[in-house]
């Protein structure tokens, strides 16, 4: 057990190091994670035996829930709304066209069995949200004509459609689905998946707005559990769990609620860990010695998918919208295949349907080709097509973006005999460049007007501009001990030293903003400010 824990820690640390190295070399970090897994695998340097596809499917499906959820949670709907119709068509009709074209290529050119051909097309038909998001963010690659938002919504929402096609084709191959059953399966996947995601988001939003959790961080744990419920509940109803997780994520991520910033940081880190886990595990699961056997057919599919099937689907879907040619070319190139495709290939591998082809390693090769070629050259292709917008910030297309504004907030409690009690906001004289921006009364947040009457027990929040230059002082702590001679004395009686000011007193769990009449007690922690 200790050895496994140590190995997991080492792998995570190496992944973090590779993230830095890959960024400097201009390589997608996810490619580095796959190669690391291959290095540790059975055919690699460390030769760790691992060929449990069922366990890998369980782990990767679990990780994919959070990638899908955060794909929606991190999408800024206001930025995405102008291109939502295009993106949704790309994630549905575009996926179907890509799957059909690729499947027919495998059938007619490579002479795969018909349903195996369709299965390969379905598995690789979606673009990968993790790959697209990581490249857009790491390269700060903002694109003209809302192209970045289009790619984000498409890549975040097209995995459910690809998964549905994969499941349907596997059912047909196993002789389990009639025409009516297929129709019901398709309808249930979309309807129950979307409705359960909507319900989950509504319940989660209501709880976050009305329930005060006793401990900081419990609200994040609650949302974590709701992401799991969004997937599991939809699956139990026969719906598409990944679609449900994405819908719940995008609805929750685009509404305000307390402590959202901390929650974003948590899910950002969690999703990064899930990406490391999936790509490392997939590399570990692969047998590089098997790749030469599928190399010719997999390379042919990769080239057809990149230069024919994907562009055909993109141009067909975007044709009615009269999009610029360079935008359609860039969207075609940005169709990276990634974790979802390999996870769906694992689903196909563990399914009882008979397959002659090594679907897993074929798809694994395609993903390596896609991330290695398309991911590496995405920024260069965008520059060559003159689609980069240098007057905007790509991070604004994500819901976790916050502008770095020169402002800070101060909070104070209005307790008796505070002179503000019983006065309206317009009657209070504040220092220049201070603004009273919020009143918290018995847990209720009130945006004040000039007529707002302050009451005893209110918590008020003031805003002020940050200094333009780095004029912050240094804070030091001093514990009040019995023999220090400070116990029982008021601050006005104490000489703290030149250019020192008492700014805070911590007494047990209580925080006191001191004045000259504050009497120090043994054990107090006195916080002093000095230049």
Coordinates of C-alpha atoms in Angstrom, one line a residue:
X1 CA 0.0 0.0 0.0
X2 CA 2.8 2.4 0.9
X3 CA 4.5 1.7 -2.4
X4 CA 1.3 2.5 -4.3
X5 CA 0.8 5.8 -2.4
X6 CA 4.4 6.8 -3.0
X7 CA 4.1 5.9 -6.7
X8 CA 0.9 8.0 -7.0
X9 CA 2.6 11.0 -5.4
X10 CA 5.6 10.6 -7.6
X11 CA 3.5 10.4 -10.8
X12 CA 1.5 13.6 -9.8
X13 CA 4.7 15.5 -9.1
X14 CA 6.2 14.4 -12.4
X15 CA 3.0 15.4 -14.2
X16 CA 3.2 18.9 -12.6
X17 CA 6.9 19.1 -13.7
X18 CA 6.0 17.9 -17.2
X19 CA 3.3 20.6 -17.4
X20 CA 6.0 23.3 -17.0
X21 CA 8.3 21.6 -19.5
X22 CA 5.6 21.0 -22.1
X23 CA 4.5 24.6 -21.9
X24 CA 8.1 25.9 -22.5
X25 CA 8.4 23.5 -25.5
X26 CA 5.1 24.4 -26.9
X27 CA 3.6 20.9 -26.6
X28 CA 0.2 20.2 -25.2
X29 CA 0.6 19.1 -21.6
X30 CA -1.9 16.2 -22.1
X31 CA 0.4 14.6 -24.6
X32 CA 3.1 14.6 -22.0
X33 CA 0.8 12.8 -19.5
X34 CA 0.0 10.1 -22.1
X35 CA 3.7 9.6 -22.9
X36 CA 4.5 9.4 -19.1
X37 CA 1.8 6.7 -18.7
X38 CA 3.4 4.7 -21.6
X39 CA 6.8 5.1 -20.0
X40 CA 5.5 3.5 -16.8
X41 CA 3.4 0.8 -18.6
X42 CA 4.0 -2.8 -19.4
X43 CA 6.0 -2.0 -22.5
X44 CA 7.7 1.0 -21.0
X45 CA 10.8 1.5 -18.9
X46 CA 9.2 0.8 -15.5
X47 CA 7.0 -2.1 -16.8
X48 CA 4.1 -1.7 -14.4
X49 CA 1.6 -4.4 -15.5
X50 CA -1.9 -3.0 -16.0
X51 CA -4.5 -4.3 -18.5
X52 CA -7.7 -4.1 -16.4
X53 CA -10.0 -2.3 -18.9
X54 CA -13.1 -2.6 -16.7
X55 CA -11.3 -0.8 -13.8
X56 CA -9.9 1.8 -16.2
X57 CA -13.4 2.4 -17.6
X58 CA -14.8 3.0 -14.1
X59 CA -12.0 5.3 -13.1
X60 CA -12.0 7.3 -16.4
X61 CA -15.8 7.6 -16.5
X62 CA -15.7 9.0 -12.9
X63 CA -13.0 11.5 -13.9
X64 CA -14.9 12.4 -17.1
X65 CA -17.9 13.5 -15.0
X66 CA -15.9 16.4 -13.5
X67 CA -14.3 17.3 -16.8
X68 CA -17.8 17.5 -18.3
X69 CA -19.2 19.4 -15.3
X70 CA -16.4 21.9 -15.2
X71 CA -16.6 22.3 -19.0
X72 CA -20.0 23.7 -18.4
X73 CA -19.2 25.4 -15.1
X74 CA -16.3 27.3 -16.7
X75 CA -18.2 28.5 -19.8
X76 CA -19.3 32.1 -19.8
X77 CA -22.8 32.0 -21.3
X78 CA -22.9 35.7 -22.0
X79 CA -19.8 35.3 -24.2
X80 CA -21.1 32.1 -25.7
X81 CA -24.7 33.2 -26.4
X82 CA -24.0 34.8 -29.8
X83 CA -22.5 31.5 -31.1
X84 CA -24.6 29.0 -29.1
X85 CA -26.7 27.8 -32.1
X86 CA -23.6 27.2 -34.2
X87 CA -21.8 25.4 -31.3
X88 CA -24.8 23.2 -30.5
X89 CA -25.2 22.3 -34.2
X90 CA -21.5 21.4 -34.3
X91 CA -21.9 19.3 -31.2
X92 CA -24.8 17.3 -32.5
X93 CA -25.2 17.4 -36.3
X94 CA -21.4 17.9 -36.7
X95 CA -20.7 14.9 -34.5
X96 CA -23.1 12.8 -36.5
X97 CA -21.6 13.9 -39.9
X98 CA -18.1 13.3 -38.6
X99 CA -19.0 9.8 -37.3
X100 CA -20.7 8.9 -40.6
X101 CA -17.9 10.1 -42.9
X102 CA -15.2 8.4 -40.8
X103 CA -17.2 5.2 -40.6
X104 CA -17.8 5.1 -44.3
X105 CA -14.1 5.7 -44.9
X106 CA -13.2 2.7 -42.6
X107 CA -15.8 0.5 -44.4
X108 CA -15.0 1.5 -48.0
X109 CA -11.3 2.2 -47.9
X110 CA -10.0 0.1 -45.0
X111 CA -12.5 -2.7 -45.4
X112 CA -13.5 -2.9 -41.8
X113 CA -16.8 -4.6 -41.0
X114 CA -19.7 -2.2 -41.4
X115 CA -20.7 -1.8 -37.7
X116 CA -17.1 -1.8 -36.5
X117 CA -16.5 1.0 -39.0
X118 CA -19.4 3.0 -37.6
X119 CA -18.2 2.3 -34.1
X120 CA -14.7 3.8 -34.8
X121 CA -16.4 6.8 -36.4
X122 CA -18.7 7.3 -33.3
X123 CA -15.9 6.9 -30.8
X124 CA -13.7 9.6 -32.4
X125 CA -16.5 11.9 -33.5
X126 CA -16.3 14.3 -30.6
X127 CA -13.7 17.0 -29.8
X128 CA -12.0 17.0 -26.4
X129 CA -12.9 19.7 -24.0
X130 CA -9.8 19.1 -21.8
X131 CA -7.5 19.5 -24.7
X132 CA -9.2 22.5 -26.2
X133 CA -9.6 24.4 -22.9
X134 CA -6.0 23.7 -21.8
X135 CA -4.5 25.0 -25.1
X136 CA -6.8 28.1 -25.2
X137 CA -6.0 29.0 -21.6
X138 CA -2.2 28.2 -21.6
X139 CA -1.6 30.0 -24.9
X140 CA -4.0 32.9 -23.9
X141 CA -5.3 32.3 -27.4
X142 CA -8.2 34.7 -28.0
X143 CA -9.9 34.4 -31.4
X144 CA -11.9 36.7 -33.5
X145 CA -15.7 36.4 -34.3
X146 CA -16.3 34.6 -30.9
X147 CA -14.5 31.5 -32.3
X148 CA -13.1 30.7 -28.8
X149 CA -16.5 30.6 -27.3
X150 CA -17.8 28.4 -30.1
X151 CA -15.0 25.9 -29.6
X152 CA -15.5 25.9 -25.9
X153 CA -19.2 25.2 -26.1
X154 CA -18.8 22.7 -28.9
X155 CA -16.0 20.7 -27.2
X156 CA -17.8 20.8 -23.8
X157 CA -21.1 19.6 -25.1
X158 CA -20.4 17.1 -27.9
X159 CA -19.1 14.2 -25.8
X160 CA -22.7 13.2 -24.8
X161 CA -23.6 12.9 -28.5
X162 CA -20.6 10.8 -29.3
X163 CA -21.2 8.6 -26.2
X164 CA -24.9 8.1 -27.3
X165 CA -23.8 7.1 -30.8
X166 CA -21.2 4.7 -29.3
X167 CA -23.8 3.0 -27.0
X168 CA -26.4 2.7 -29.8
X169 CA -23.9 1.1 -32.2
X170 CA -22.7 -1.3 -29.5
X171 CA -26.3 -2.3 -28.8
X172 CA -26.9 -2.9 -32.5
X173 CA -23.7 -5.0 -32.8
X174 CA -24.8 -7.1 -29.8
X175 CA -28.3 -7.6 -31.4
X176 CA -30.1 -5.9 -28.5
X177 CA -31.9 -3.0 -30.2
X178 CA -35.0 -2.9 -32.5
X179 CA -36.0 0.2 -34.3
X180 CA -38.5 1.3 -31.6
X181 CA -36.0 0.6 -28.9
X182 CA -33.4 2.7 -30.6
X183 CA -35.8 5.6 -31.0
X184 CA -36.7 5.4 -27.3
X185 CA -33.0 5.2 -26.4
X186 CA -32.2 8.4 -28.4
X187 CA -35.1 10.3 -27.0
X188 CA -34.4 9.2 -23.4
X189 CA -30.7 10.1 -23.7
X190 CA -31.4 13.7 -24.7
X191 CA -34.7 14.4 -22.7
X192 CA -33.9 12.7 -19.4
X193 CA -30.3 13.9 -19.5
X194 CA -31.2 17.5 -20.1
X195 CA -34.1 17.6 -17.7
X196 CA -32.2 15.9 -14.9
X197 CA -29.3 18.3 -15.3
X198 CA -31.7 21.2 -15.2
X199 CA -33.3 19.9 -12.0
X200 CA -30.0 19.2 -10.4
X201 CA -28.8 22.7 -11.1
X202 CA -32.0 24.2 -9.7
X203 CA -31.8 22.2 -6.5
X204 CA -28.1 23.0 -6.0
X205 CA -28.7 26.7 -6.7
X206 CA -31.6 26.9 -4.2
X207 CA -29.5 25.2 -1.5
X208 CA -26.5 27.5 -2.1
X209 CA -28.8 30.6 -1.9
X210 CA -30.7 29.5 1.2
X211 CA -28.6 27.2 3.4
X212 CA -25.7 28.4 5.5
X213 CA -23.1 25.6 5.8
X214 CA -21.6 25.3 9.3
X215 CA -18.0 25.0 8.0
X216 CA -16.2 26.7 5.2
X217 CA -15.7 24.5 2.3
X218 CA -18.8 22.4 2.9
X219 CA -20.6 24.2 0.1
X220 CA -17.9 23.0 -2.3
X221 CA -18.3 19.5 -1.1
X222 CA -22.1 19.9 -1.7
X223 CA -21.5 21.0 -5.3
X224 CA -19.1 18.1 -5.8
X225 CA -21.8 15.7 -4.7
X226 CA -24.4 17.3 -6.9
X227 CA -22.1 16.9 -9.9
X228 CA -22.1 13.1 -9.2
X229 CA -25.8 13.2 -8.7
X230 CA -26.3 14.9 -12.1
X231 CA -24.5 12.0 -13.8
X232 CA -25.8 9.1 -11.8
X233 CA -29.5 10.3 -11.7
X234 CA -29.7 10.7 -15.4
X235 CA -28.1 7.3 -16.0
X236 CA -30.6 5.7 -13.7
X237 CA -33.4 7.2 -15.7
X238 CA -32.0 6.1 -19.0
X239 CA -30.7 9.5 -19.8
X240 CA -27.3 10.7 -20.8
X241 CA -25.2 11.3 -17.7
X242 CA -22.5 13.3 -19.4
X243 CA -25.1 15.7 -20.9
X244 CA -26.7 16.1 -17.5
X245 CA -23.4 16.9 -15.9
X246 CA -22.7 19.5 -18.6
X247 CA -26.1 21.1 -18.3
X248 CA -25.9 21.3 -14.5
X249 CA -22.4 22.7 -14.8
X250 CA -23.3 25.5 -17.3
X251 CA -26.4 26.5 -15.3
X252 CA -24.6 26.6 -12.0
X253 CA -21.5 28.3 -13.3
X254 CA -23.4 31.2 -14.8
X255 CA -25.4 32.2 -11.7
X256 CA -24.1 34.1 -8.7
X257 CA -23.8 32.4 -5.3
X258 CA -21.6 32.8 -2.2
X259 CA -18.0 31.5 -2.2
X260 CA -18.1 30.9 -5.9
X261 CA -14.5 32.1 -6.3
X262 CA -13.1 29.5 -3.9
X263 CA -15.3 26.8 -5.6
X264 CA -13.9 27.7 -9.0
X265 CA -10.3 27.2 -7.7
X266 CA -11.3 23.8 -6.2
X267 CA -12.9 22.5 -9.4
X268 CA -10.1 24.0 -11.6
X269 CA -7.5 22.0 -9.5
X270 CA -9.8 18.9 -9.4
X271 CA -10.3 18.9 -13.2
X272 CA -6.6 19.3 -13.7
X273 CA -6.0 16.3 -11.5
X274 CA -8.7 14.3 -13.3
X275 CA -7.0 15.1 -16.7
X276 CA -3.7 13.9 -15.3
X277 CA -5.3 10.8 -14.1
X278 CA -7.1 10.0 -17.3
X279 CA -4.3 10.6 -19.7
X280 CA -1.7 8.9 -17.5
X281 CA -4.0 5.9 -17.0
X282 CA -4.7 5.6 -20.7
X283 CA -1.0 5.7 -21.4
X284 CA -0.5 3.0 -18.7
X285 CA -3.2 0.9 -20.2
X286 CA -1.8 1.0 -23.7
X287 CA 0.7 -1.5 -25.2
X288 CA 3.1 0.5 -27.5
X289 CA 4.2 -2.8 -29.0
X290 CA 0.6 -3.1 -30.4
X291 CA 0.7 0.3 -32.1
X292 CA 2.7 -0.8 -35.2
X293 CA 0.1 -3.4 -35.9
X294 CA -2.6 -0.7 -36.3
X295 CA -0.3 2.1 -37.4
X296 CA -1.2 2.2 -41.1
X297 CA -5.0 2.0 -40.6
X298 CA -4.9 4.4 -37.6
X299 CA -2.8 6.9 -39.5
X300 CA -5.1 6.7 -42.5
X301 CA -8.1 7.4 -40.3
X302 CA -6.2 10.2 -38.5
X303 CA -5.4 11.9 -41.8
X304 CA -9.0 11.5 -43.2
X305 CA -10.5 12.7 -39.9
X306 CA -8.3 15.7 -39.7
X307 CA -8.3 16.8 -43.3
X308 CA -11.6 15.5 -44.7
X309 CA -14.3 14.4 -42.2
X310 CA -13.9 17.2 -39.6
X311 CA -13.7 20.0 -42.3
X312 CA -16.6 18.4 -44.2
X313 CA -18.8 18.5 -41.0
X314 CA -17.7 22.0 -40.0
X315 CA -18.3 23.5 -43.5
X316 CA -21.7 21.8 -43.8
X317 CA -22.9 23.0 -40.4
X318 CA -21.6 26.5 -40.7
X319 CA -22.6 27.0 -44.4
X320 CA -26.0 28.7 -43.6
X321 CA -24.4 31.1 -41.2
X322 CA -22.0 32.6 -43.8
X323 CA -19.0 32.4 -41.4
X324 CA -15.7 33.7 -42.7
X325 CA -13.5 31.1 -44.5
X326 CA -10.6 31.5 -42.1
X327 CA -13.0 30.9 -39.1
X328 CA -14.3 27.6 -40.6
X329 CA -10.7 26.5 -41.4
X330 CA -9.6 27.2 -37.8
X331 CA -12.6 25.4 -36.3
X332 CA -11.8 22.5 -38.6
X333 CA -8.2 22.3 -37.3
X334 CA -9.2 22.8 -33.7
X335 CA -11.1 19.5 -33.6
X336 CA -8.7 17.8 -31.2
X337 CA -9.5 14.2 -30.1
X338 CA -8.7 13.3 -26.5
X339 CA -9.7 11.7 -23.3
X340 CA -13.4 11.2 -24.2
X341 CA -12.6 9.3 -27.3
X342 CA -10.2 6.8 -25.5
X343 CA -12.7 6.4 -22.6
X344 CA -15.4 5.5 -25.2
X345 CA -13.0 3.1 -26.8
X346 CA -12.5 1.4 -23.4
X347 CA -16.3 1.2 -23.2
X348 CA -16.4 -0.5 -26.5
X349 CA -13.5 -2.9 -25.5
X350 CA -15.3 -4.1 -22.3
X351 CA -18.7 -4.4 -24.1
X352 CA -19.7 -8.0 -25.0
X353 CA -20.2 -7.1 -28.7
X354 CA -17.6 -8.9 -30.9
X355 CA -15.0 -6.8 -32.6
X356 CA -12.3 -8.0 -35.0
X357 CA -10.3 -4.7 -34.9
X358 CA -8.3 -3.5 -31.9
X359 CA -10.4 -0.4 -31.5
X360 CA -8.7 0.8 -28.3
X361 CA -5.2 1.0 -29.9
X362 CA -6.6 2.5 -33.1
X363 CA -8.3 5.3 -31.2
X364 CA -5.2 5.7 -28.9
X365 CA -3.1 6.2 -32.0
X366 CA -5.6 8.8 -33.4
X367 CA -5.6 10.7 -30.1
X368 CA -1.8 10.8 -30.1
X369 CA -1.7 12.1 -33.6
X370 CA -4.4 14.7 -33.0
X371 CA -3.0 16.1 -29.8
X372 CA 0.6 15.9 -31.1
X373 CA -0.1 17.6 -34.5
X374 CA -3.2 19.7 -34.2
X375 CA -2.6 20.7 -30.5
X376 CA 1.0 21.7 -31.1
X377 CA 0.2 23.7 -34.3
X378 CA -3.1 25.3 -33.2
X379 CA -1.6 28.6 -32.2
X380 CA 0.5 28.8 -35.4
X381 CA -2.5 27.9 -37.5
X382 CA -4.6 30.6 -35.8
X383 CA -1.8 33.2 -36.5
X384 CA -1.4 32.2 -40.1
X385 CA -5.2 32.4 -40.6
X386 CA -5.1 35.9 -38.9
X387 CA -7.9 34.9 -36.5
X388 CA -6.2 36.0 -33.3
X389 CA -7.9 39.0 -31.5
X390 CA -5.2 40.9 -29.7
X391 CA -7.7 43.4 -28.2
X392 CA -9.4 40.9 -25.9
X393 CA -8.7 38.3 -23.3
X394 CA -9.5 34.6 -23.8
X395 CA -10.1 34.2 -20.1
X396 CA -13.2 36.4 -20.4
X397 CA -14.9 33.6 -22.3
X398 CA -14.8 31.5 -19.1
X399 CA -17.2 32.0 -16.2
X400 CA -14.3 31.9 -13.6
X401 CA -12.7 35.0 -15.1
X402 CA -12.5 38.1 -12.9
X403 CA -11.0 41.3 -14.1
X404 CA -8.0 42.5 -12.0
X405 CA -9.5 45.8 -10.7
X406 CA -7.6 48.2 -8.4
X407 CA -10.2 47.9 -5.6
X408 CA -10.4 46.3 -2.2
X409 CA -13.2 45.7 0.3
X410 CA -13.4 46.3 4.0
X411 CA -15.9 44.9 6.4
X412 CA -17.0 46.2 9.8
X413 CA -19.7 45.4 12.3
X414 CA -22.2 48.0 13.5
X415 CA -22.6 47.3 17.2
X416 CA -23.9 49.6 20.0
X417 CA -23.0 52.3 20.6
X418 CA -21.8 52.8 17.0
X419 CA -22.8 56.3 15.8
X420 CA -24.1 54.9 12.4
X421 CA -27.0 53.0 14.1
X422 CA -30.4 54.5 13.2
X423 CA -28.9 56.7 10.4
X424 CA -29.6 56.4 6.7
X425 CA -26.6 55.8 4.4
X426 CA -26.9 59.3 2.8
X427 CA -26.5 60.8 6.3
X428 CA -23.2 59.0 7.0
X429 CA -20.0 61.0 6.4
X430 CA -17.4 58.6 4.9
X431 CA -13.8 59.4 4.2
X432 CA -13.2 60.5 0.5
X433 CA -13.0 57.7 -2.0
X434 CA -14.8 55.2 0.3
X435 CA -18.2 53.7 -0.8
X436 CA -20.6 51.7 1.2
X437 CA -21.5 48.8 -1.2
X438 CA -23.2 46.1 0.9
X439 CA -25.2 45.5 4.1
X440 CA -25.5 42.0 5.5
X441 CA -28.4 41.8 7.9
X442 CA -29.3 38.5 9.6
X443 CA -27.8 36.6 6.7
X444 CA -29.6 38.7 4.0
X445 CA -27.4 40.6 1.6
X446 CA -28.8 44.1 0.9
X447 CA -27.4 46.4 -1.8
X448 CA -27.8 49.8 -0.1
X449 CA -29.3 53.0 -1.4
X450 CA -29.2 56.5 0.2
X451 CA -32.4 55.7 2.1
X452 CA -31.1 52.4 3.6
X453 CA -31.4 52.6 7.4
X454 CA -28.5 51.0 9.3
X455 CA -29.4 48.9 12.3
X456 CA -27.5 47.4 15.2
X457 CA -25.9 44.1 14.3
X458 CA -25.5 45.0 10.6
X459 CA -22.3 44.0 8.8
X460 CA -21.4 46.7 6.3
X461 CA -18.9 46.4 3.4
X462 CA -16.9 49.4 2.2
X463 CA -14.9 49.6 -1.0
X464 CA -11.7 51.6 -1.6
X465 CA -9.2 52.0 -4.4
X466 CA -5.9 50.2 -4.1
X467 CA -2.8 52.4 -4.1
X468 CA -1.2 52.9 -7.5
X469 CA 2.2 52.1 -6.2
X470 CA 3.4 49.4 -3.9
X471 CA 3.0 51.5 -0.7
X472 CA 2.0 48.6 1.6
X473 CA 3.6 48.4 5.0
X474 CA 4.9 45.3 6.8
X475 CA 2.7 43.6 9.3
X476 CA 4.4 42.0 12.4
X477 CA 2.9 40.1 15.3
X478 CA 3.7 40.4 18.9
X479 CA 2.2 38.2 21.6
X480 CA 1.3 39.9 24.9
X481 CA 3.0 37.9 27.7
X482 CA 2.5 38.4 31.4
X483 CA 6.1 39.6 32.0
X484 CA 6.0 42.0 29.0
X485 CA 4.5 44.8 31.1
X486 CA 1.7 45.3 28.5
X487 CA -1.1 43.3 30.3
X488 CA -3.9 45.5 31.6
X489 CA -2.7 48.6 29.8
X490 CA -4.7 50.6 27.2
X491 CA -3.0 51.2 23.9
X492 CA -2.9 54.9 24.5
X493 CA -0.6 54.2 27.5
X494 CA 1.9 52.1 25.5
X495 CA 4.8 53.3 23.4
X496 CA 4.9 50.9 20.5
X497 CA 7.9 52.5 18.9
X498 CA 8.5 55.0 16.1
X499 CA 6.4 54.5 12.9
X500 CA 4.4 51.5 14.4
X501 CA 0.7 51.4 14.6
X502 CA -1.6 48.7 16.2
X503 CA -4.0 47.6 13.5
X504 CA -5.4 44.4 15.0
X505 CA -5.8 42.4 18.2
X506 CA -6.5 38.7 18.1
X507 CA -8.0 37.4 21.4
X508 CA -8.8 33.7 21.2
X509 CA -11.2 33.4 18.3
X510 CA -12.1 37.1 18.4
X511 CA -10.7 39.8 16.2
X512 CA -10.7 43.3 17.6
X513 CA -10.0 46.5 15.7
X514 CA -8.3 48.5 18.4
X515 CA -8.4 52.1 19.4
X516 CA -6.6 54.0 22.2
X517 CA -9.0 52.6 24.9
X518 CA -8.4 49.0 24.0
X519 CA -6.9 47.2 27.0
X520 CA -4.5 44.4 26.3
X521 CA -4.8 41.0 28.0
X522 CA -2.4 38.2 28.5
X523 CA -2.3 36.0 25.4
X524 CA -3.5 38.7 23.0
X525 CA -1.7 38.7 19.6
X526 CA -1.0 42.3 18.7
X527 CA -0.6 43.0 15.0
X528 CA 1.5 46.0 14.2
X529 CA 2.0 47.9 11.0
X530 CA 5.4 49.5 10.1
X531 CA 6.9 50.9 6.9

